[in-house]
Amino acid sequence: KMAGSSAPWIGSAYLFLQSTCKTIVLPSLYESSQKKPCVFKALKLALEESTGTRNGVDILKVHCSHPHLIVQLKFCKQENCRRFLQSYREGALQESLQKHLKFSLAMTTVPLEMELKAGNEHLDHMLKDEDRCLECIYREKPDRLRDEEITELEACLEGLIIHQSISNSMAVNDCAALNSPSLPYPSRGSSLSPPVTFIFQGQQFANRTLTPDDHQKFAKLVSKKWKQVGRSLQKSCRALRDPVIDNLALEYDREGLYEQAYQLLLRFIQSEGKKATIARLIAALEENGLISLAEELLGLHSNEDCS
């Protein structure tokens, strides 16, 4: 019945995750701008391992519902969903996710409890009946497109994967390198990669792909100068030509300056991928006299929170 149609096989499910250790609260870790990329990376890698393929399952959104982290999944092929269910049933997915969370978050252990639901059906109660589970997942069509935040996190992770393929010695420290400008990257020696370091106010900083934390700080603090920064970035980014900037100003006028600035940088990140680096943004900020914001992004304002 499911496979008889020529239409693609698409289904959806929700994976509920909870740490059994009182000191590890997964929703709080995911809500932290520093830890979020690390948690997402662990999720992504464990799901890839569960299906045995890079794009076997899509993450559409991650919900924080204390004490659970709820991951909305989309499957585009029945065989990928079947492999996922087998991995889940045998405990391989749980083991894989615990392992990746341990490495990404630099913790000794991250014990987990997992639940799998499709609509009102608790699939944990019927795991031995694989075809019935597949039916339930197939009946639940995804109710949303992929969340913008997930697209950003995917781009950050893609930058890490490319970096790792050039320098495998970063296997343990890549998540920290993504978030900390003080950790220098090893020399990568590849023409595909952006410069490894850059100079700001006489100091040398490690270059890195922009993170969700950078994105939020920029949108919060750039204020009315977001257009000028966009015009500085447009010199090396075709996606930010004047009509685009003007359209963003009109389209998000009601939402205000934060949303206009957020959407501007989102266009830059989506267009440039791994080349959307902190060095390029800092140069654009410097050009427009936004030194204080540049210092904030580079962590030079001691440990003050910008909120």
PDB file of C-alpha atoms in Angstrom:
ATOM      1  CA  LYS A   1       0.000   0.000   0.000  1.00  0.00           C
ATOM      2  CA  MET A   2       2.766   2.437   0.959  1.00  0.00           C
ATOM      3  CA  ALA A   3       5.263   1.402  -1.691  1.00  0.00           C
ATOM      4  CA  GLY A   4       2.756   0.757  -4.476  1.00  0.00           C
ATOM      5  CA  SER A   5       2.397   4.411  -5.377  1.00  0.00           C
ATOM      6  CA  SER A   6       4.858   6.216  -7.633  1.00  0.00           C
ATOM      7  CA  ALA A   7       4.782   9.205  -5.215  1.00  0.00           C
ATOM      8  CA  PRO A   8       7.863   9.536  -2.983  1.00  0.00           C
ATOM      9  CA  TRP A   9       7.730   7.873   0.439  1.00  0.00           C
ATOM     10  CA  ILE A  10       7.674  10.693   3.018  1.00  0.00           C
ATOM     11  CA  GLY A  11       6.957  10.416   6.731  1.00  0.00           C
ATOM     12  CA  SER A  12       7.568  12.215   9.995  1.00  0.00           C
ATOM     13  CA  ALA A  13       8.267  11.339  13.618  1.00  0.00           C
ATOM     14  CA  TYR A  14       9.288  13.000  16.870  1.00  0.00           C
ATOM     15  CA  LEU A  15      12.294  11.815  18.869  1.00  0.00           C
ATOM     16  CA  PHE A  16      12.055  12.729  22.573  1.00  0.00           C
ATOM     17  CA  LEU A  17      15.391  12.916  24.410  1.00  0.00           C
ATOM     18  CA  GLN A  18      15.994  13.328  28.131  1.00  0.00           C
ATOM     19  CA  SER A  19      19.154  13.008  30.177  1.00  0.00           C
ATOM     20  CA  THR A  20      18.866  10.739  33.198  1.00  0.00           C
ATOM     21  CA  CYS A  21      21.630  12.728  34.902  1.00  0.00           C
ATOM     22  CA  LYS A  22      20.189  15.608  36.962  1.00  0.00           C
ATOM     23  CA  THR A  23      23.142  17.890  36.220  1.00  0.00           C
ATOM     24  CA  ILE A  24      22.747  17.559  32.425  1.00  0.00           C
ATOM     25  CA  VAL A  25      19.629  19.307  31.103  1.00  0.00           C
ATOM     26  CA  LEU A  26      19.513  18.903  27.335  1.00  0.00           C
ATOM     27  CA  PRO A  27      17.038  21.764  26.621  1.00  0.00           C
ATOM     28  CA  SER A  28      19.233  24.177  28.629  1.00  0.00           C
ATOM     29  CA  LEU A  29      22.327  23.058  26.702  1.00  0.00           C
ATOM     30  CA  TYR A  30      20.511  23.540  23.406  1.00  0.00           C
ATOM     31  CA  GLU A  31      19.261  26.981  24.450  1.00  0.00           C
ATOM     32  CA  SER A  32      22.855  28.048  25.132  1.00  0.00           C
ATOM     33  CA  SER A  33      24.269  29.754  22.047  1.00  0.00           C
ATOM     34  CA  GLN A  34      27.700  28.250  22.790  1.00  0.00           C
ATOM     35  CA  LYS A  35      26.527  24.664  23.302  1.00  0.00           C
ATOM     36  CA  LYS A  36      23.787  24.567  20.642  1.00  0.00           C
ATOM     37  CA  PRO A  37      26.149  23.791  17.693  1.00  0.00           C
ATOM     38  CA  CYS A  38      27.724  20.994  19.745  1.00  0.00           C
ATOM     39  CA  VAL A  39      24.385  19.373  20.603  1.00  0.00           C
ATOM     40  CA  PHE A  40      23.194  19.738  17.003  1.00  0.00           C
ATOM     41  CA  LYS A  41      26.385  18.169  15.670  1.00  0.00           C
ATOM     42  CA  ALA A  42      25.930  15.141  17.944  1.00  0.00           C
ATOM     43  CA  LEU A  43      22.300  14.751  16.823  1.00  0.00           C
ATOM     44  CA  LYS A  44      23.197  15.015  13.154  1.00  0.00           C
ATOM     45  CA  LEU A  45      26.069  12.512  13.309  1.00  0.00           C
ATOM     46  CA  ALA A  46      24.103   9.961  15.334  1.00  0.00           C
ATOM     47  CA  LEU A  47      21.149  10.153  12.921  1.00  0.00           C
ATOM     48  CA  GLU A  48      23.457   9.725   9.934  1.00  0.00           C
ATOM     49  CA  GLU A  49      24.932   6.625  11.546  1.00  0.00           C
ATOM     50  CA  SER A  50      21.446   5.244  12.258  1.00  0.00           C
ATOM     51  CA  THR A  51      20.472   5.299   8.560  1.00  0.00           C
ATOM     52  CA  GLY A  52      23.948   4.608   7.183  1.00  0.00           C
ATOM     53  CA  THR A  53      23.693   7.547   4.796  1.00  0.00           C
ATOM     54  CA  ARG A  54      24.397  11.280   4.856  1.00  0.00           C
ATOM     55  CA  ASN A  55      20.860  12.461   4.065  1.00  0.00           C
ATOM     56  CA  GLY A  56      18.806   9.530   5.293  1.00  0.00           C
ATOM     57  CA  VAL A  57      16.812  11.656   7.713  1.00  0.00           C
ATOM     58  CA  ASP A  58      16.251  15.416   7.939  1.00  0.00           C
ATOM     59  CA  ILE A  59      15.980  17.424  11.146  1.00  0.00           C
ATOM     60  CA  LEU A  60      13.125  19.909  10.634  1.00  0.00           C
ATOM     61  CA  LYS A  61      13.102  21.546  14.060  1.00  0.00           C
ATOM     62  CA  VAL A  62      14.415  21.033  17.581  1.00  0.00           C
ATOM     63  CA  HIS A  63      11.923  21.930  20.339  1.00  0.00           C
ATOM     64  CA  CYS A  64      12.992  22.655  23.924  1.00  0.00           C
ATOM     65  CA  SER A  65      10.270  21.348  26.236  1.00  0.00           C
ATOM     66  CA  HIS A  66      11.857  20.819  29.653  1.00  0.00           C
ATOM     67  CA  PRO A  67      13.016  18.235  30.530  1.00  0.00           C
ATOM     68  CA  HIS A  68      12.824  16.955  26.928  1.00  0.00           C
ATOM     69  CA  LEU A  69      14.633  17.925  23.787  1.00  0.00           C
ATOM     70  CA  ILE A  70      12.208  17.044  20.971  1.00  0.00           C
ATOM     71  CA  VAL A  71      13.626  16.499  17.485  1.00  0.00           C
ATOM     72  CA  GLN A  72      11.193  16.595  14.555  1.00  0.00           C
ATOM     73  CA  LEU A  73      12.376  14.173  11.868  1.00  0.00           C
ATOM     74  CA  LYS A  74      11.492  13.785   8.204  1.00  0.00           C
ATOM     75  CA  PHE A  75      12.149  10.615   6.205  1.00  0.00           C
ATOM     76  CA  CYS A  76      12.137  10.647   2.389  1.00  0.00           C
ATOM     77  CA  LYS A  77      12.738   6.945   1.747  1.00  0.00           C
ATOM     78  CA  GLN A  78      11.155   3.903   3.336  1.00  0.00           C
ATOM     79  CA  GLU A  79      14.453   1.978   3.468  1.00  0.00           C
ATOM     80  CA  ASN A  80      16.124   4.826   5.385  1.00  0.00           C
ATOM     81  CA  CYS A  81      13.253   4.900   7.856  1.00  0.00           C
ATOM     82  CA  ARG A  82      13.466   1.131   8.249  1.00  0.00           C
ATOM     83  CA  ARG A  83      17.200   1.330   9.011  1.00  0.00           C
ATOM     84  CA  PHE A  84      16.521   4.112  11.530  1.00  0.00           C
ATOM     85  CA  LEU A  85      13.876   1.999  13.287  1.00  0.00           C
ATOM     86  CA  GLN A  86      16.239  -0.984  13.474  1.00  0.00           C
ATOM     87  CA  SER A  87      18.989   1.186  14.929  1.00  0.00           C
ATOM     88  CA  TYR A  88      16.543   2.690  17.432  1.00  0.00           C
ATOM     89  CA  ARG A  89      15.129  -0.719  18.443  1.00  0.00           C
ATOM     90  CA  GLU A  90      18.555  -2.302  18.937  1.00  0.00           C
ATOM     91  CA  GLY A  91      19.840   0.627  21.044  1.00  0.00           C
ATOM     92  CA  ALA A  92      22.492   1.560  18.483  1.00  0.00           C
ATOM     93  CA  LEU A  93      21.057   5.059  17.993  1.00  0.00           C
ATOM     94  CA  GLN A  94      21.023   5.698  21.735  1.00  0.00           C
ATOM     95  CA  GLU A  95      24.606   4.470  22.080  1.00  0.00           C
ATOM     96  CA  SER A  96      25.750   6.566  19.109  1.00  0.00           C
ATOM     97  CA  LEU A  97      24.065   9.734  20.388  1.00  0.00           C
ATOM     98  CA  GLN A  98      25.509   9.277  23.895  1.00  0.00           C
ATOM     99  CA  LYS A  99      28.968   8.882  22.351  1.00  0.00           C
ATOM    100  CA  HIS A 100      28.695  11.982  20.138  1.00  0.00           C
ATOM    101  CA  LEU A 101      27.248  14.138  22.927  1.00  0.00           C
ATOM    102  CA  LYS A 102      30.098  13.050  25.187  1.00  0.00           C
ATOM    103  CA  PHE A 103      32.729  14.157  22.644  1.00  0.00           C
ATOM    104  CA  SER A 104      30.949  17.299  21.404  1.00  0.00           C
ATOM    105  CA  LEU A 105      30.206  18.603  24.893  1.00  0.00           C
ATOM    106  CA  ALA A 106      33.513  17.371  26.369  1.00  0.00           C
ATOM    107  CA  MET A 107      31.698  15.504  29.173  1.00  0.00           C
ATOM    108  CA  THR A 108      32.512  12.205  30.815  1.00  0.00           C
ATOM    109  CA  THR A 109      29.129  10.693  29.980  1.00  0.00           C
ATOM    110  CA  VAL A 110      25.641  11.771  28.843  1.00  0.00           C
ATOM    111  CA  PRO A 111      23.112   9.049  29.820  1.00  0.00           C
ATOM    112  CA  LEU A 112      19.884   9.265  27.811  1.00  0.00           C
ATOM    113  CA  GLU A 113      16.284   8.107  27.775  1.00  0.00           C
ATOM    114  CA  MET A 114      14.565   8.129  24.373  1.00  0.00           C
ATOM    115  CA  GLU A 115      10.986   7.971  23.132  1.00  0.00           C
ATOM    116  CA  LEU A 116       9.699   7.847  19.564  1.00  0.00           C
ATOM    117  CA  LYS A 117       6.266   9.135  18.553  1.00  0.00           C
ATOM    118  CA  ALA A 118       4.355   9.590  15.302  1.00  0.00           C
ATOM    119  CA  GLY A 119       1.175  11.611  15.820  1.00  0.00           C
ATOM    120  CA  ASN A 120      -0.624  10.083  18.820  1.00  0.00           C
ATOM    121  CA  GLU A 121       1.173   6.743  18.457  1.00  0.00           C
ATOM    122  CA  HIS A 122       3.935   5.785  20.906  1.00  0.00           C
ATOM    123  CA  LEU A 123       6.153   3.716  18.630  1.00  0.00           C
ATOM    124  CA  ASP A 124       8.169   2.293  21.554  1.00  0.00           C
ATOM    125  CA  HIS A 125       5.135   0.060  22.281  1.00  0.00           C
ATOM    126  CA  MET A 126       5.201  -1.504  18.812  1.00  0.00           C
ATOM    127  CA  LEU A 127       8.876  -1.602  17.800  1.00  0.00           C
ATOM    128  CA  LYS A 128       8.767  -5.344  17.082  1.00  0.00           C
ATOM    129  CA  ASP A 129       6.109  -4.669  14.417  1.00  0.00           C
ATOM    130  CA  GLU A 130       8.325  -2.719  12.037  1.00  0.00           C
ATOM    131  CA  ASP A 131       5.739  -2.448   9.260  1.00  0.00           C
ATOM    132  CA  ARG A 132       3.189  -0.956  11.645  1.00  0.00           C
ATOM    133  CA  CYS A 133       5.777   1.612  12.793  1.00  0.00           C
ATOM    134  CA  LEU A 134       6.505   2.483   9.170  1.00  0.00           C
ATOM    135  CA  GLU A 135       2.757   2.924   8.524  1.00  0.00           C
ATOM    136  CA  CYS A 136       2.445   5.326  11.475  1.00  0.00           C
ATOM    137  CA  ILE A 137       5.432   7.393  10.353  1.00  0.00           C
ATOM    138  CA  TYR A 138       4.207   7.413   6.738  1.00  0.00           C
ATOM    139  CA  ARG A 139       0.755   8.640   7.828  1.00  0.00           C
ATOM    140  CA  GLU A 140       2.334  11.610   9.613  1.00  0.00           C
ATOM    141  CA  LYS A 141       3.340  14.023   6.865  1.00  0.00           C
ATOM    142  CA  PRO A 142       5.710  16.831   7.942  1.00  0.00           C
ATOM    143  CA  ASP A 143       3.712  19.940   8.943  1.00  0.00           C
ATOM    144  CA  ARG A 144       6.553  22.393   8.367  1.00  0.00           C
ATOM    145  CA  LEU A 145       9.565  23.198   6.251  1.00  0.00           C
ATOM    146  CA  ARG A 146      12.993  23.068   7.834  1.00  0.00           C
ATOM    147  CA  ASP A 147      13.432  25.746  10.508  1.00  0.00           C
ATOM    148  CA  GLU A 148      15.762  28.633   9.568  1.00  0.00           C
ATOM    149  CA  GLU A 149      17.844  27.993  12.677  1.00  0.00           C
ATOM    150  CA  ILE A 150      18.419  24.383  11.552  1.00  0.00           C
ATOM    151  CA  THR A 151      19.583  25.661   8.137  1.00  0.00           C
ATOM    152  CA  GLU A 152      22.133  27.874   9.906  1.00  0.00           C
ATOM    153  CA  LEU A 153      23.347  25.050  12.127  1.00  0.00           C
ATOM    154  CA  GLU A 154      23.668  22.777   9.077  1.00  0.00           C
ATOM    155  CA  ALA A 155      25.839  25.453   7.404  1.00  0.00           C
ATOM    156  CA  CYS A 156      28.049  25.706  10.512  1.00  0.00           C
ATOM    157  CA  LEU A 157      28.413  21.933  10.666  1.00  0.00           C
ATOM    158  CA  GLU A 158      29.170  21.749   6.933  1.00  0.00           C
ATOM    159  CA  GLY A 159      32.024  24.181   7.520  1.00  0.00           C
ATOM    160  CA  LEU A 160      33.369  21.907  10.255  1.00  0.00           C
ATOM    161  CA  ILE A 161      33.114  18.793   8.076  1.00  0.00           C
ATOM    162  CA  ILE A 162      35.051  20.504   5.277  1.00  0.00           C
ATOM    163  CA  HIS A 163      37.611  21.669   7.793  1.00  0.00           C
ATOM    164  CA  GLN A 164      37.956  18.167   9.256  1.00  0.00           C
ATOM    165  CA  SER A 165      38.496  16.603   5.846  1.00  0.00           C
ATOM    166  CA  ILE A 166      41.474  18.951   5.443  1.00  0.00           C
ATOM    167  CA  SER A 167      42.796  18.487   8.966  1.00  0.00           C
ATOM    168  CA  ASN A 168      41.675  15.348  10.786  1.00  0.00           C
ATOM    169  CA  SER A 169      43.686  16.300  13.844  1.00  0.00           C
ATOM    170  CA  MET A 170      40.821  18.599  14.854  1.00  0.00           C
ATOM    171  CA  ALA A 171      38.443  15.679  15.498  1.00  0.00           C
ATOM    172  CA  VAL A 172      37.989  16.376  19.219  1.00  0.00           C
ATOM    173  CA  ASN A 173      38.386  20.161  19.333  1.00  0.00           C
ATOM    174  CA  ASP A 174      36.375  21.255  16.302  1.00  0.00           C
ATOM    175  CA  CYS A 175      33.298  22.280  18.309  1.00  0.00           C
ATOM    176  CA  ALA A 176      35.370  24.460  20.622  1.00  0.00           C
ATOM    177  CA  ALA A 177      37.164  25.958  17.637  1.00  0.00           C
ATOM    178  CA  LEU A 178      33.828  26.883  16.119  1.00  0.00           C
ATOM    179  CA  ASN A 179      32.894  28.920  19.174  1.00  0.00           C
ATOM    180  CA  SER A 180      36.180  30.261  20.522  1.00  0.00           C
ATOM    181  CA  PRO A 181      38.168  32.901  18.619  1.00  0.00           C
ATOM    182  CA  SER A 182      41.092  32.361  21.006  1.00  0.00           C
ATOM    183  CA  LEU A 183      41.724  28.787  19.833  1.00  0.00           C
ATOM    184  CA  PRO A 184      43.979  28.925  16.750  1.00  0.00           C
ATOM    185  CA  TYR A 185      43.265  26.440  13.964  1.00  0.00           C
ATOM    186  CA  PRO A 186      46.195  24.353  12.747  1.00  0.00           C
ATOM    187  CA  SER A 187      47.538  25.379   9.367  1.00  0.00           C
ATOM    188  CA  ARG A 188      45.271  23.846   6.745  1.00  0.00           C
ATOM    189  CA  GLY A 189      47.297  24.705   3.672  1.00  0.00           C
ATOM    190  CA  SER A 190      44.347  24.558   1.282  1.00  0.00           C
ATOM    191  CA  SER A 191      43.336  27.112  -1.309  1.00  0.00           C
ATOM    192  CA  LEU A 192      39.698  26.127  -0.669  1.00  0.00           C
ATOM    193  CA  SER A 193      39.767  27.484   2.872  1.00  0.00           C
ATOM    194  CA  PRO A 194      39.430  31.093   4.044  1.00  0.00           C
ATOM    195  CA  PRO A 195      42.504  32.636   5.754  1.00  0.00           C
ATOM    196  CA  VAL A 196      43.336  30.854   8.995  1.00  0.00           C
ATOM    197  CA  THR A 197      43.884  34.060  10.982  1.00  0.00           C
ATOM    198  CA  PHE A 198      43.270  37.801  10.660  1.00  0.00           C
ATOM    199  CA  ILE A 199      44.431  40.954  12.432  1.00  0.00           C
ATOM    200  CA  PHE A 200      42.149  43.284  14.397  1.00  0.00           C
ATOM    201  CA  GLN A 201      43.536  46.231  16.367  1.00  0.00           C
ATOM    202  CA  GLY A 202      47.015  44.756  16.207  1.00  0.00           C
ATOM    203  CA  GLN A 203      45.941  41.379  17.617  1.00  0.00           C
ATOM    204  CA  GLN A 204      45.796  38.084  15.735  1.00  0.00           C
ATOM    205  CA  PHE A 205      42.550  36.087  15.796  1.00  0.00           C
ATOM    206  CA  ALA A 206      41.589  32.686  14.418  1.00  0.00           C
ATOM    207  CA  ASN A 207      39.191  32.952  11.509  1.00  0.00           C
ATOM    208  CA  ARG A 208      36.074  30.794  11.688  1.00  0.00           C
ATOM    209  CA  THR A 209      32.648  30.368  10.179  1.00  0.00           C
ATOM    210  CA  LEU A 210      29.991  32.624  11.705  1.00  0.00           C
ATOM    211  CA  THR A 211      27.963  30.948  14.456  1.00  0.00           C
ATOM    212  CA  PRO A 212      24.323  31.395  15.520  1.00  0.00           C
ATOM    213  CA  ASP A 213      25.675  33.314  18.531  1.00  0.00           C
ATOM    214  CA  ASP A 214      27.502  35.788  16.224  1.00  0.00           C
ATOM    215  CA  HIS A 215      24.312  36.101  14.180  1.00  0.00           C
ATOM    216  CA  GLN A 216      22.164  37.007  17.181  1.00  0.00           C
ATOM    217  CA  LYS A 217      24.696  39.449  18.665  1.00  0.00           C
ATOM    218  CA  PHE A 218      25.067  41.230  15.319  1.00  0.00           C
ATOM    219  CA  ALA A 219      21.296  41.593  14.886  1.00  0.00           C
ATOM    220  CA  LYS A 220      20.902  42.818  18.458  1.00  0.00           C
ATOM    221  CA  LEU A 221      23.692  45.400  18.480  1.00  0.00           C
ATOM    222  CA  VAL A 222      24.208  46.736  14.930  1.00  0.00           C
ATOM    223  CA  SER A 223      21.063  48.918  15.088  1.00  0.00           C
ATOM    224  CA  LYS A 224      20.517  51.442  12.253  1.00  0.00           C
ATOM    225  CA  LYS A 225      23.890  50.739  10.618  1.00  0.00           C
ATOM    226  CA  TRP A 226      22.861  47.297   9.323  1.00  0.00           C
ATOM    227  CA  LYS A 227      22.436  48.670   5.799  1.00  0.00           C
ATOM    228  CA  GLN A 228      25.933  50.185   5.723  1.00  0.00           C
ATOM    229  CA  VAL A 229      27.409  46.872   6.910  1.00  0.00           C
ATOM    230  CA  GLY A 230      25.424  45.122   4.171  1.00  0.00           C
ATOM    231  CA  ARG A 231      26.882  47.444   1.551  1.00  0.00           C
ATOM    232  CA  SER A 232      30.396  46.719   2.810  1.00  0.00           C
ATOM    233  CA  LEU A 233      29.727  42.972   2.620  1.00  0.00           C
ATOM    234  CA  GLN A 234      28.206  43.284  -0.868  1.00  0.00           C
ATOM    235  CA  LYS A 235      31.646  44.101  -2.326  1.00  0.00           C
ATOM    236  CA  SER A 236      32.444  40.392  -2.089  1.00  0.00           C
ATOM    237  CA  CYS A 237      28.926  38.923  -1.871  1.00  0.00           C
ATOM    238  CA  ARG A 238      26.598  39.040  -4.879  1.00  0.00           C
ATOM    239  CA  ALA A 239      23.607  38.031  -2.760  1.00  0.00           C
ATOM    240  CA  LEU A 240      23.643  41.441  -1.033  1.00  0.00           C
ATOM    241  CA  ARG A 241      23.222  43.805  -3.981  1.00  0.00           C
ATOM    242  CA  ASP A 242      21.391  47.095  -3.298  1.00  0.00           C
ATOM    243  CA  PRO A 243      17.923  45.863  -4.394  1.00  0.00           C
ATOM    244  CA  VAL A 244      18.198  42.979  -1.913  1.00  0.00           C
ATOM    245  CA  ILE A 245      19.111  45.315   0.960  1.00  0.00           C
ATOM    246  CA  ASP A 246      16.295  47.712   0.034  1.00  0.00           C
ATOM    247  CA  ASN A 247      13.805  44.833  -0.135  1.00  0.00           C
ATOM    248  CA  LEU A 248      14.848  43.591   3.310  1.00  0.00           C
ATOM    249  CA  ALA A 249      14.281  47.096   4.702  1.00  0.00           C
ATOM    250  CA  LEU A 250      10.748  47.161   3.280  1.00  0.00           C
ATOM    251  CA  GLU A 251       9.815  43.538   3.934  1.00  0.00           C
ATOM    252  CA  TYR A 252      10.849  43.564   7.612  1.00  0.00           C
ATOM    253  CA  ASP A 253      10.043  47.204   8.388  1.00  0.00           C
ATOM    254  CA  ARG A 254       7.273  46.261  10.839  1.00  0.00           C
ATOM    255  CA  GLU A 255       9.466  43.757  12.700  1.00  0.00           C
ATOM    256  CA  GLY A 256      12.114  46.423  13.322  1.00  0.00           C
ATOM    257  CA  LEU A 257      15.894  46.758  13.190  1.00  0.00           C
ATOM    258  CA  TYR A 258      16.738  43.429  14.854  1.00  0.00           C
ATOM    259  CA  GLU A 259      14.862  41.400  12.231  1.00  0.00           C
ATOM    260  CA  GLN A 260      16.186  43.495   9.332  1.00  0.00           C
ATOM    261  CA  ALA A 261      19.770  42.976  10.508  1.00  0.00           C
ATOM    262  CA  TYR A 262      19.124  39.293  11.223  1.00  0.00           C
ATOM    263  CA  GLN A 263      17.759  38.688   7.723  1.00  0.00           C
ATOM    264  CA  LEU A 264      20.684  40.570   6.142  1.00  0.00           C
ATOM    265  CA  LEU A 265      23.267  38.340   7.823  1.00  0.00           C
ATOM    266  CA  LEU A 266      21.145  35.257   7.106  1.00  0.00           C
ATOM    267  CA  ARG A 267      21.347  36.053   3.358  1.00  0.00           C
ATOM    268  CA  PHE A 268      25.131  36.395   3.696  1.00  0.00           C
ATOM    269  CA  ILE A 269      25.487  33.071   5.553  1.00  0.00           C
ATOM    270  CA  GLN A 270      23.192  31.168   3.170  1.00  0.00           C
ATOM    271  CA  SER A 271      24.958  32.588   0.107  1.00  0.00           C
ATOM    272  CA  GLU A 272      28.554  32.195   1.265  1.00  0.00           C
ATOM    273  CA  GLY A 273      28.384  28.968   3.293  1.00  0.00           C
ATOM    274  CA  LYS A 274      31.753  28.162   4.871  1.00  0.00           C
ATOM    275  CA  LYS A 275      33.153  31.409   3.442  1.00  0.00           C
ATOM    276  CA  ALA A 276      30.807  33.441   5.677  1.00  0.00           C
ATOM    277  CA  THR A 277      33.622  34.032   8.159  1.00  0.00           C
ATOM    278  CA  ILE A 278      34.097  36.226  11.208  1.00  0.00           C
ATOM    279  CA  ALA A 279      37.004  38.001   9.458  1.00  0.00           C
ATOM    280  CA  ARG A 280      34.736  39.293   6.672  1.00  0.00           C
ATOM    281  CA  LEU A 281      32.126  40.534   9.126  1.00  0.00           C
ATOM    282  CA  ILE A 282      34.731  42.213  11.356  1.00  0.00           C
ATOM    283  CA  ALA A 283      36.200  44.008   8.309  1.00  0.00           C
ATOM    284  CA  ALA A 284      32.737  45.310   7.380  1.00  0.00           C
ATOM    285  CA  LEU A 285      32.110  46.474  10.952  1.00  0.00           C
ATOM    286  CA  GLU A 286      35.518  48.195  11.088  1.00  0.00           C
ATOM    287  CA  GLU A 287      34.802  49.964   7.808  1.00  0.00           C
ATOM    288  CA  ASN A 288      31.665  51.460   9.355  1.00  0.00           C
ATOM    289  CA  GLY A 289      33.169  52.433  12.703  1.00  0.00           C
ATOM    290  CA  LEU A 290      31.387  49.687  14.656  1.00  0.00           C
ATOM    291  CA  ILE A 291      34.449  48.819  16.727  1.00  0.00           C
ATOM    292  CA  SER A 292      32.538  48.051  19.926  1.00  0.00           C
ATOM    293  CA  LEU A 293      30.389  45.444  18.128  1.00  0.00           C
ATOM    294  CA  ALA A 294      33.499  43.915  16.533  1.00  0.00           C
ATOM    295  CA  GLU A 295      35.085  43.631  19.995  1.00  0.00           C
ATOM    296  CA  GLU A 296      31.904  42.018  21.324  1.00  0.00           C
ATOM    297  CA  LEU A 297      31.958  39.353  18.597  1.00  0.00           C
ATOM    298  CA  LEU A 298      35.621  38.620  19.297  1.00  0.00           C
ATOM    299  CA  GLY A 299      35.030  38.266  23.025  1.00  0.00           C
ATOM    300  CA  LEU A 300      37.111  41.306  23.990  1.00  0.00           C
ATOM    301  CA  HIS A 301      34.513  42.734  26.398  1.00  0.00           C
ATOM    302  CA  SER A 302      35.703  40.553  29.291  1.00  0.00           C
ATOM    303  CA  ASN A 303      32.915  38.074  30.102  1.00  0.00           C
ATOM    304  CA  GLU A 304      30.032  40.523  30.122  1.00  0.00           C
ATOM    305  CA  ASP A 305      26.836  39.201  28.636  1.00  0.00           C
ATOM    306  CA  CYS A 306      25.553  41.345  25.804  1.00  0.00           C
ATOM    307  CA  SER A 307      21.951  40.695  26.796  1.00  0.00           C
TER     308      SER A 307
END
